[in-house]
Amino acid sequence: MKIRPEEIHGAQQQENAQRTRQERAKSSFEDMLRAQQDRGEKPAEAGTLPPPLANPLLGVGQTGAPSQTEPVMKHVENLLEEWENYAGKLENPGEGDLKEAYGVLERIGSEVRRIKEERPNLAQENPDLNSLVDELEIMSVTETIKFNRGDYI
């Protein structure tokens, strides 16, 4: 087996690129640590755990009255269950399953439209939940286009 100069050169380039990535990661961490110290925050000490993170979509960790987005979360949860139902019908397309799948898809689309009409200021109330609803809308429109053009026949 011969060692060719171009192979050595390629290996050196990969090694240099890896070193550069590691140095960038180290410097970005150092910059972040410095910025945190400049703001007066102390980094977490060894052996201590950070406080548990609250999921902004579920309203966990909030105090006071129940979140205004809880009804929307129930609708989104139902929509996600409908998506599972839709995916199951597409996985096992039997006779009539495509018609049922299309019906499920129409229900999903109408439910997303209803959420957007009922809660036009959802983006200000809960941006994370709004982005999830937007993603569901995009998926339902995309799947409808696929169905109408005949991708699942």
Backbone as ProteinMPNN parsed JSONL, in Angstrom:
{"seq_chain_A": "MKIRPEEIHGAQQQENAQRTRQERAKSSFEDMLRAQQDRGEKPAEAGTLPPPLANPLLGVGQTGAPSQTEPVMKHVENLLEEWENYAGKLENPGEGDLKEAYGVLERIGSEVRRIKEERPNLAQENPDLNSLVDELEIMSVTETIKFNRGDYI", "coords_chain_A": {"N_chain_A": [[0.844, -1.171, 0.0], [0.653, 2.11, -0.942], [1.439, 5.338, 0.193], [-0.005, 8.245, -0.679], [0.697, 11.623, -1.637], [-1.545, 13.33, -1.926], [-3.441, 12.106, -0.306], [-2.353, 12.407, 2.212], [-2.409, 15.162, 2.38], [-5.195, 15.599, 2.323], [-5.96, 14.366, 4.724], [-4.643, 16.003, 6.533], [-6.002, 18.393, 6.116], [-8.552, 17.728, 7.052], [-7.974, 17.279, 9.732], [-7.084, 19.819, 10.521], [-9.439, 21.288, 10.13], [-11.067, 20.109, 12.043], [-9.737, 20.835, 14.402], [-10.087, 23.609, 14.247], [-12.886, 23.827, 14.507], [-13.172, 22.866, 17.127], [-11.758, 24.808, 18.544], [-13.312, 27.06, 18.018], [-15.713, 26.336, 19.276], [-14.848, 26.208, 21.914], [-14.027, 28.86, 22.313], [-16.468, 30.193, 21.943], [-17.923, 29.239, 24.105], [-16.387, 30.292, 26.164], [-16.807, 33.018, 25.668], [-19.55, 33.19, 26.175], [-19.582, 32.533, 28.88], [-18.084, 34.645, 29.941], [-19.801, 36.779, 29.284], [-21.976, 36.16, 30.871], [-20.854, 36.438, 33.379], [-20.28, 39.136, 33.308], [-22.819, 40.216, 33.432], [-23.364, 39.766, 35.988], [-24.22, 37.335, 36.811], [-23.769, 34.222, 38.369], [-21.887, 31.38, 37.445], [-23.1, 28.006, 37.405], [-22.348, 26.036, 40.208], [-20.111, 23.294, 40.736], [-21.605, 20.173, 41.234], [-24.119, 21.074, 41.838], [-27.47, 21.117, 40.788], [-29.235, 22.531, 38.042], [-32.285, 24.502, 38.201], [-35.407, 22.834, 37.517], [-36.584, 22.84, 34.155], [-39.319, 24.591, 32.834], [-41.948, 23.694, 30.725], [-42.878, 25.757, 28.191], [-45.096, 25.443, 26.59], [-46.948, 23.951, 27.969], [-47.553, 25.404, 30.176], [-46.471, 24.833, 32.602], [-45.129, 25.406, 35.768], [-45.955, 27.979, 36.051], [-47.396, 30.545, 38.025], [-50.342, 31.504, 39.879], [-53.415, 32.31, 38.233], [-54.979, 29.901, 36.015], [-53.494, 29.233, 32.863], [-54.24, 31.147, 29.916], [-53.965, 29.882, 27.584], [-54.54, 27.247, 27.845], [-57.004, 26.02, 26.871], [-56.458, 26.069, 24.137], [-54.261, 24.413, 24.069], [-55.46, 21.961, 24.623], [-56.909, 21.6, 22.259], [-54.785, 21.466, 20.447], [-53.526, 19.175, 21.35], [-55.503, 17.291, 20.741], [-55.425, 17.592, 17.965], [-52.891, 16.57, 17.403], [-53.291, 13.911, 18.075], [-55.099, 13.301, 16.074], [-53.401, 13.539, 13.896], [-51.774, 11.31, 14.303], [-53.673, 9.328, 13.905], [-54.275, 9.827, 11.209], [-51.76, 9.275, 10.033], [-51.601, 6.549, 10.605], [-53.641, 5.544, 8.999], [-52.604, 6.063, 6.489], [-50.367, 4.44, 6.472], [-51.327, 1.844, 6.301], [-52.914, 1.434, 3.772], [-55.971, 0.492, 2.924], [-59.006, -0.666, 1.395], [-61.047, 2.068, 1.116], [-59.704, 3.337, 3.173], [-58.165, 5.515, 2.36], [-60.096, 7.425, 1.77], [-61.128, 7.823, 4.301], [-58.817, 8.773, 5.54], [-58.487, 11.171, 4.191], [-60.719, 12.508, 5.121], [-60.028, 12.778, 7.822], [-57.86, 14.451, 7.509], [-59.12, 16.749, 6.506], [-60.624, 17.449, 8.777], [-58.543, 18.103, 10.511], [-57.431, 20.34, 9.2], [-59.628, 22.134, 9.3], [-59.913, 22.439, 12.052], [-57.49, 23.642, 12.765], [-57.777, 26.067, 11.402], [-59.943, 27.073, 12.82], [-58.836, 27.42, 15.387], [-56.974, 29.437, 14.808], [-58.711, 31.496, 14.056], [-60.21, 31.914, 16.393], [-58.266, 32.64, 18.232], [-56.622, 35.129, 17.513], [-54.543, 36.626, 18.584], [-52.646, 34.888, 19.547], [-49.934, 34.668, 19.031], [-48.767, 36.708, 20.516], [-49.499, 36.008, 23.104], [-48.496, 33.393, 23.54], [-45.8, 32.56, 22.016], [-44.474, 30.152, 21.373], [-46.469, 28.182, 21.328], [-48.01, 29.262, 19.299], [-46.269, 28.972, 17.129], [-46.287, 26.212, 16.931], [-48.941, 25.731, 16.205], [-48.918, 27.047, 13.753], [-47.128, 25.384, 12.391], [-48.614, 23.015, 12.313], [-50.647, 23.877, 10.652], [-49.251, 24.328, 8.258], [-48.407, 21.712, 7.717], [-50.884, 20.433, 7.334], [-51.916, 21.751, 5.083], [-49.942, 21.102, 3.213], [-50.171, 18.283, 3.101], [-52.77, 18.114, 2.129], [-52.439, 19.166, -0.43], [-50.745, 17.194, -1.474], [-52.49, 15.017, -1.425], [-54.502, 15.878, -3.21], [-53.112, 16.026, -5.593], [-52.582, 13.435, -6.073], [-50.652, 11.795, -4.877], [-50.877, 9.639, -3.098], [-52.174, 7.585, -4.312]], "CA_chain_A": [[0.0, 0.0, 0.0], [1.441, 3.322, -1.045], [0.874, 6.556, 0.75], [0.056, 9.278, -1.702], [0.719, 12.968, -1.045], [-2.883, 13.932, -1.838], [-4.124, 11.517, 0.846], [-1.796, 13.062, 3.397], [-2.918, 16.53, 2.366], [-6.604, 15.528, 2.706], [-6.044, 14.046, 6.149], [-4.216, 17.195, 7.269], [-7.083, 19.374, 6.041], [-9.609, 17.293, 7.973], [-7.485, 17.48, 11.094], [-7.095, 21.262, 10.762], [-10.834, 21.704, 10.234], [-11.569, 19.643, 13.331], [-9.138, 21.706, 15.429], [-10.731, 24.915, 14.144], [-14.225, 23.708, 15.109], [-13.026, 22.731, 18.574], [-11.343, 26.103, 19.081], [-14.472, 27.947, 17.96], [-16.648, 25.929, 20.329], [-14.256, 26.596, 23.192], [-14.056, 30.315, 22.441], [-17.849, 30.645, 22.108], [-18.293, 28.949, 25.486], [-15.712, 31.277, 27.002], [-17.499, 34.283, 25.472], [-20.824, 33.091, 26.867], [-19.285, 32.561, 30.309], [-17.697, 36.02, 30.241], [-20.993, 37.618, 29.218], [-22.778, 35.833, 32.042], [-20.178, 37.038, 34.525], [-20.423, 40.586, 33.185], [-24.167, 40.562, 33.874], [-23.439, 39.543, 37.423], [-24.717, 35.995, 37.105], [-22.714, 33.274, 38.727], [-22.072, 30.082, 36.803], [-23.507, 26.934, 38.316], [-21.216, 25.401, 40.883], [-20.037, 21.851, 40.536], [-22.379, 19.397, 42.185], [-25.479, 21.588, 41.986], [-28.299, 20.932, 39.61], [-30.035, 23.711, 37.715], [-33.713, 24.284, 38.476], [-36.063, 22.153, 36.398], [-37.114, 23.729, 33.133], [-40.762, 24.526, 32.638], [-42.328, 23.65, 29.322], [-43.723, 26.919, 27.965], [-46.332, 25.071, 25.924], [-47.888, 23.366, 28.907], [-47.847, 26.331, 31.248], [-45.968, 24.27, 33.844], [-44.248, 26.301, 36.487], [-46.547, 29.293, 36.167], [-48.153, 30.719, 39.263], [-51.547, 32.3, 39.724], [-54.564, 31.758, 37.515], [-54.622, 28.999, 34.933], [-53.086, 29.891, 31.622], [-55.292, 31.386, 28.933], [-53.706, 29.035, 26.42], [-54.873, 25.849, 28.13], [-57.976, 25.459, 25.914], [-55.774, 25.871, 22.852], [-53.42, 23.221, 24.224], [-56.339, 20.788, 24.481], [-57.175, 21.454, 20.824], [-53.542, 21.027, 19.792], [-53.341, 17.773, 21.728], [-56.44, 16.522, 19.906], [-54.917, 17.616, 16.597], [-51.76, 15.641, 17.312], [-53.878, 12.569, 18.041], [-55.655, 13.138, 14.727], [-52.269, 13.296, 12.985], [-51.398, 9.901, 14.474], [-54.729, 8.574, 13.237], [-54.055, 10.038, 9.778], [-50.551, 8.529, 9.641], [-51.93, 5.128, 10.644], [-54.453, 5.214, 7.819], [-51.731, 6.085, 5.315], [-49.436, 3.309, 6.546], [-52.036, 0.633, 5.891], [-54.018, 1.859, 2.911], [-56.873, -0.554, 2.451], [-60.137, -0.118, 0.658], [-61.763, 3.074, 1.884], [-58.861, 4.018, 4.152], [-57.732, 6.813, 1.837], [-61.203, 8.356, 1.951], [-61.16, 8.144, 5.727], [-57.643, 9.596, 5.823], [-58.755, 12.514, 3.689], [-61.665, 13.095, 6.067], [-59.254, 13.166, 9.003], [-57.06, 15.606, 7.101], [-60.027, 17.903, 6.446], [-60.922, 17.835, 10.16], [-57.353, 18.766, 11.05], [-57.354, 21.668, 8.595], [-60.686, 23.015, 9.81], [-59.626, 22.716, 13.469], [-56.399, 24.623, 12.799], [-58.366, 27.355, 11.013], [-60.788, 27.535, 13.933], [-57.94, 27.92, 16.444], [-56.409, 30.711, 14.368], [-59.771, 32.503, 14.065], [-60.607, 32.187, 17.775], [-57.15, 33.226, 18.983], [-55.75, 35.862, 16.589], [-53.394, 37.18, 19.295], [-51.909, 33.789, 20.168], [-48.499, 34.916, 18.869], [-48.318, 37.544, 21.626], [-49.736, 35.292, 24.354], [-47.586, 32.253, 23.666], [-45.169, 32.39, 20.703], [-44.143, 28.745, 21.12], [-47.711, 27.502, 20.949], [-48.382, 29.798, 17.995], [-45.432, 28.342, 16.097], [-46.756, 24.837, 16.795], [-50.183, 25.796, 15.426], [-48.501, 27.371, 12.387], [-46.536, 24.17, 11.812], [-49.726, 22.108, 12.018], [-51.342, 24.413, 9.474], [-48.396, 24.054, 7.101], [-48.452, 20.275, 7.436], [-52.195, 20.045, 6.796], [-52.015, 22.273, 3.72], [-49.035, 20.297, 2.387], [-50.766, 16.963, 2.91], [-53.935, 18.279, 1.25], [-51.909, 19.31, -1.79], [-50.274, 15.866, -1.895], [-53.667, 14.188, -1.693], [-55.189, 16.365, -4.398], [-52.324, 15.758, -6.784], [-52.601, 11.992, -6.285], [-49.432, 11.135, -4.394], [-51.148, 8.452, -2.292], [-52.959, 6.605, -5.074]], "C_chain_A": [[0.89, 1.235, 0.0], [0.695, 4.486, -0.406], [1.08, 7.652, -0.274], [0.016, 10.657, -1.05], [-0.67, 13.598, -0.934], [-3.683, 13.358, -0.676], [-3.636, 12.158, 2.142], [-2.359, 14.472, 3.511], [-4.396, 16.558, 2.805], [-6.777, 15.254, 4.192], [-5.641, 15.258, 6.989], [-5.312, 18.254, 7.254], [-8.224, 19.017, 6.989], [-9.21, 17.55, 9.422], [-7.502, 18.968, 11.451], [-8.52, 21.779, 10.931], [-11.417, 21.297, 11.586], [-11.013, 20.503, 14.462], [-9.819, 23.074, 15.438], [-12.115, 24.892, 14.776], [-14.133, 23.627, 16.623], [-12.636, 24.066, 19.206], [-12.506, 27.09, 19.075], [-15.458, 27.623, 19.065], [-16.133, 26.369, 21.695], [-14.343, 28.102, 23.37], [-15.489, 30.817, 22.615], [-18.34, 30.361, 23.521], [-17.658, 29.968, 26.424], [-16.383, 32.645, 26.881], [-18.824, 34.301, 26.234], [-20.616, 33.184, 28.383], [-18.912, 33.974, 30.739], [-18.908, 36.945, 30.251], [-21.878, 37.396, 30.435], [-22.17, 36.469, 33.289], [-20.302, 38.555, 34.494], [-21.798, 41.047, 33.649], [-24.34, 40.34, 35.367], [-23.981, 38.189, 37.799], [-23.543, 35.099, 37.439], [-22.949, 31.978, 37.982], [-22.441, 29.03, 37.843], [-22.281, 26.279, 38.921], [-21.269, 23.907, 40.646], [-20.852, 21.157, 41.62], [-23.785, 19.923, 42.411], [-26.218, 21.415, 40.675], [-29.058, 22.209, 39.311], [-31.498, 23.45, 38.036], [-34.359, 23.619, 37.276], [-36.659, 23.172, 35.433], [-38.618, 23.516, 33.008], [-41.043, 24.531, 31.145], [-43.271, 24.817, 29.055], [-45.041, 26.575, 27.289], [-47.381, 24.565, 26.902], [-48.256, 24.306, 30.043], [-47.371, 25.824, 32.591], [-45.038, 25.282, 34.493], [-44.809, 27.71, 36.617], [-47.345, 29.358, 37.456], [-49.405, 31.534, 38.968], [-52.63, 31.552, 38.989], [-54.111, 30.816, 36.412], [-54.339, 29.783, 33.661], [-54.263, 30.05, 30.675], [-55.128, 30.472, 27.732], [-54.051, 27.571, 26.667], [-55.931, 25.276, 27.192], [-57.339, 25.195, 24.55], [-54.899, 24.627, 22.92], [-54.251, 21.942, 24.092], [-56.631, 20.53, 23.006], [-55.947, 20.928, 20.09], [-53.274, 19.567, 20.114], [-54.261, 16.864, 20.911], [-55.973, 16.47, 18.46], [-53.751, 16.644, 16.412], [-52.241, 14.195, 17.308], [-54.482, 12.285, 16.668], [-54.542, 12.877, 13.714], [-51.798, 11.849, 13.086], [-52.405, 9.001, 13.772], [-54.534, 8.642, 11.724], [-52.851, 9.223, 9.292], [-50.818, 7.034, 9.642], [-52.743, 4.693, 9.435], [-53.603, 5.212, 6.549], [-50.747, 4.916, 5.301], [-50.068, 2.029, 6.028], [-53.209, 1.005, 4.993], [-54.807, 0.665, 2.395], [-58.004, 0.104, 1.689], [-60.904, 0.841, 1.555], [-60.905, 3.832, 2.879], [-58.397, 5.379, 3.654], [-58.836, 7.851, 1.963], [-61.298, 8.781, 3.404], [-59.989, 9.046, 6.103], [-57.869, 11.028, 5.357], [-59.753, 13.236, 4.595], [-60.966, 13.576, 7.333], [-58.455, 14.427, 8.69], [-57.919, 16.869, 7.011], [-60.389, 18.386, 7.844], [-59.746, 18.582, 10.779], [-57.261, 20.188, 10.514], [-58.397, 22.623, 9.144], [-60.443, 23.375, 11.276], [-58.506, 23.75, 13.602], [-56.931, 26.01, 12.427], [-59.209, 27.938, 12.147], [-59.936, 28.098, 15.068], [-57.402, 29.29, 16.06], [-57.449, 31.827, 14.377], [-60.149, 32.896, 15.49], [-59.518, 32.908, 18.557], [-56.203, 33.991, 18.055], [-54.5, 36.438, 17.262], [-52.573, 36.105, 20.013], [-50.399, 34.006, 20.089], [-47.961, 35.773, 20.025], [-48.453, 36.803, 22.961], [-48.718, 34.186, 24.58], [-46.959, 31.967, 22.297], [-44.842, 30.939, 20.373], [-45.371, 27.965, 20.664], [-48.179, 27.977, 19.578], [-47.555, 29.157, 16.888], [-45.838, 26.891, 15.879], [-48.04, 24.798, 15.956], [-49.86, 26.125, 13.967], [-47.926, 26.15, 11.678], [-47.621, 23.15, 11.459], [-50.496, 22.567, 10.785], [-50.543, 24.115, 8.204], [-48.451, 22.583, 6.716], [-49.792, 19.88, 6.822], [-52.371, 20.547, 5.367], [-51.149, 21.44, 2.774], [-49.63, 18.928, 2.098], [-51.997, 17.04, 2.007], [-53.49, 18.405, -0.201], [-51.44, 17.959, -2.311], [-51.445, 14.962, -2.253], [-54.312, 14.582, -3.013], [-54.396, 16.082, -5.681], [-52.153, 14.261, -7.02], [-51.37, 11.248, -5.813], [-49.711, 9.809, -3.679], [-51.987, 7.4, -3.012], [-52.055, 5.529, -5.595]], "O_chain_A": [[1.772, 1.378, 0.846], [-0.531, 4.578, -0.476], [2.205, 7.943, -0.679], [-0.633, 10.835, -0.019], [-0.953, 14.313, 0.027], [-4.526, 14.056, -0.112], [-4.423, 12.415, 3.053], [-2.738, 14.919, 4.594], [-4.799, 17.436, 3.568], [-7.642, 15.843, 4.841], [-6.233, 15.511, 8.039], [-5.534, 18.936, 8.255], [-8.793, 19.888, 7.648], [-10.026, 17.988, 10.233], [-7.892, 19.336, 12.559], [-8.774, 22.624, 11.791], [-12.172, 22.054, 12.196], [-11.747, 20.861, 15.383], [-10.094, 23.631, 16.5], [-12.486, 25.819, 15.496], [-14.927, 24.249, 17.328], [-13.128, 24.414, 20.28], [-12.669, 27.867, 20.015], [-15.983, 28.524, 19.719], [-16.901, 26.847, 22.53], [-14.693, 28.579, 24.449], [-15.713, 31.771, 23.359], [-19.096, 31.155, 24.082], [-18.298, 30.45, 27.359], [-16.516, 33.358, 27.876], [-19.176, 35.3, 26.86], [-21.389, 33.841, 29.08], [-19.367, 34.45, 31.779], [-19.03, 37.799, 31.129], [-22.461, 38.341, 30.965], [-22.889, 36.978, 34.148], [-20.417, 39.19, 35.543], [-21.936, 42.141, 34.196], [-25.371, 40.7, 35.935], [-24.186, 37.91, 38.981], [-22.464, 35.214, 36.858], [-24.086, 31.516, 37.89], [-22.119, 29.17, 39.023], [-21.302, 26.002, 38.228], [-22.328, 23.334, 40.391], [-20.783, 21.529, 42.792], [-24.573, 19.284, 43.108], [-25.645, 21.553, 39.594], [-29.484, 22.903, 40.234], [-31.912, 22.295, 38.132], [-33.918, 23.811, 36.143], [-37.165, 24.219, 35.838], [-39.108, 22.389, 33.071], [-40.435, 25.294, 30.394], [-44.358, 24.869, 29.631], [-46.006, 27.331, 27.399], [-48.578, 24.739, 26.675], [-49.185, 24.024, 30.799], [-47.812, 26.322, 33.626], [-44.248, 25.934, 33.811], [-44.178, 28.559, 37.248], [-47.896, 28.359, 37.917], [-49.505, 32.176, 37.922], [-52.756, 30.332, 39.097], [-52.985, 30.921, 35.926], [-54.89, 30.86, 33.436], [-55.164, 29.212, 30.631], [-56.061, 30.307, 26.947], [-53.868, 26.738, 25.779], [-55.78, 24.139, 26.745], [-57.655, 24.204, 23.892], [-54.803, 23.875, 21.95], [-53.791, 20.957, 23.515], [-56.607, 19.386, 22.553], [-56.051, 20.059, 19.225], [-52.843, 18.807, 19.248], [-53.846, 15.801, 20.449], [-56.102, 15.441, 17.798], [-53.646, 15.978, 15.383], [-51.669, 13.349, 16.62], [-54.388, 11.167, 16.16], [-54.716, 12.089, 12.784], [-51.462, 11.231, 12.075], [-52.028, 8.025, 13.122], [-54.619, 7.622, 11.039], [-52.923, 8.56, 8.257], [-50.318, 6.318, 8.774], [-52.55, 3.595, 8.912], [-53.864, 4.433, 5.632], [-50.343, 4.457, 4.233], [-49.4, 1.22, 5.383], [-54.366, 0.905, 5.403], [-54.342, -0.074, 1.527], [-57.952, 1.295, 1.381], [-61.359, 0.461, 2.634], [-61.328, 4.871, 3.385], [-58.251, 6.307, 4.45], [-58.563, 9.021, 2.231], [-61.52, 9.954, 3.705], [-60.148, 9.977, 6.892], [-57.492, 11.98, 6.04], [-59.638, 14.443, 4.808], [-61.273, 14.649, 7.852], [-58.383, 15.349, 9.502], [-57.474, 17.946, 7.407], [-60.457, 19.592, 8.084], [-59.932, 19.574, 11.484], [-57.04, 21.131, 11.274], [-58.098, 23.784, 9.422], [-60.737, 24.494, 11.695], [-58.573, 24.633, 14.458], [-56.579, 27.006, 13.059], [-59.188, 29.143, 12.397], [-60.272, 29.132, 15.645], [-57.375, 30.203, 16.885], [-57.121, 32.977, 14.669], [-60.384, 34.072, 15.769], [-59.817, 33.702, 19.449], [-55.08, 33.539, 17.832], [-53.507, 36.709, 16.588], [-51.881, 36.402, 20.987], [-49.664, 33.577, 20.979], [-46.825, 35.581, 20.46], [-47.611, 36.959, 23.845], [-48.151, 34.055, 25.665], [-47.524, 31.214, 21.505], [-44.924, 30.537, 19.212], [-45.302, 27.181, 19.718], [-48.686, 27.184, 18.785], [-48.084, 28.834, 15.824], [-45.745, 26.387, 14.759], [-48.199, 23.928, 15.099], [-50.454, 25.554, 13.053], [-48.208, 25.914, 10.503], [-47.546, 22.499, 10.417], [-50.941, 21.751, 9.977], [-51.109, 23.697, 7.193], [-48.533, 22.245, 5.535], [-49.832, 19.077, 5.89], [-52.921, 19.834, 4.528], [-51.573, 21.112, 1.666], [-49.592, 18.466, 0.957], [-52.239, 16.134, 1.21], [-54.098, 17.816, -1.095], [-51.705, 17.612, -3.462], [-51.406, 14.237, -3.247], [-54.63, 13.725, -3.837], [-54.991, 15.918, -6.746], [-51.631, 13.857, -8.06], [-51.08, 10.162, -6.315], [-48.843, 8.935, -3.663], [-52.454, 6.441, -2.397], [-52.517, 4.605, -6.264]]}, "name": "protein", "num_of_chains": 1, "seq": "MKIRPEEIHGAQQQENAQRTRQERAKSSFEDMLRAQQDRGEKPAEAGTLPPPLANPLLGVGQTGAPSQTEPVMKHVENLLEEWENYAGKLENPGEGDLKEAYGVLERIGSEVRRIKEERPNLAQENPDLNSLVDELEIMSVTETIKFNRGDYI"}
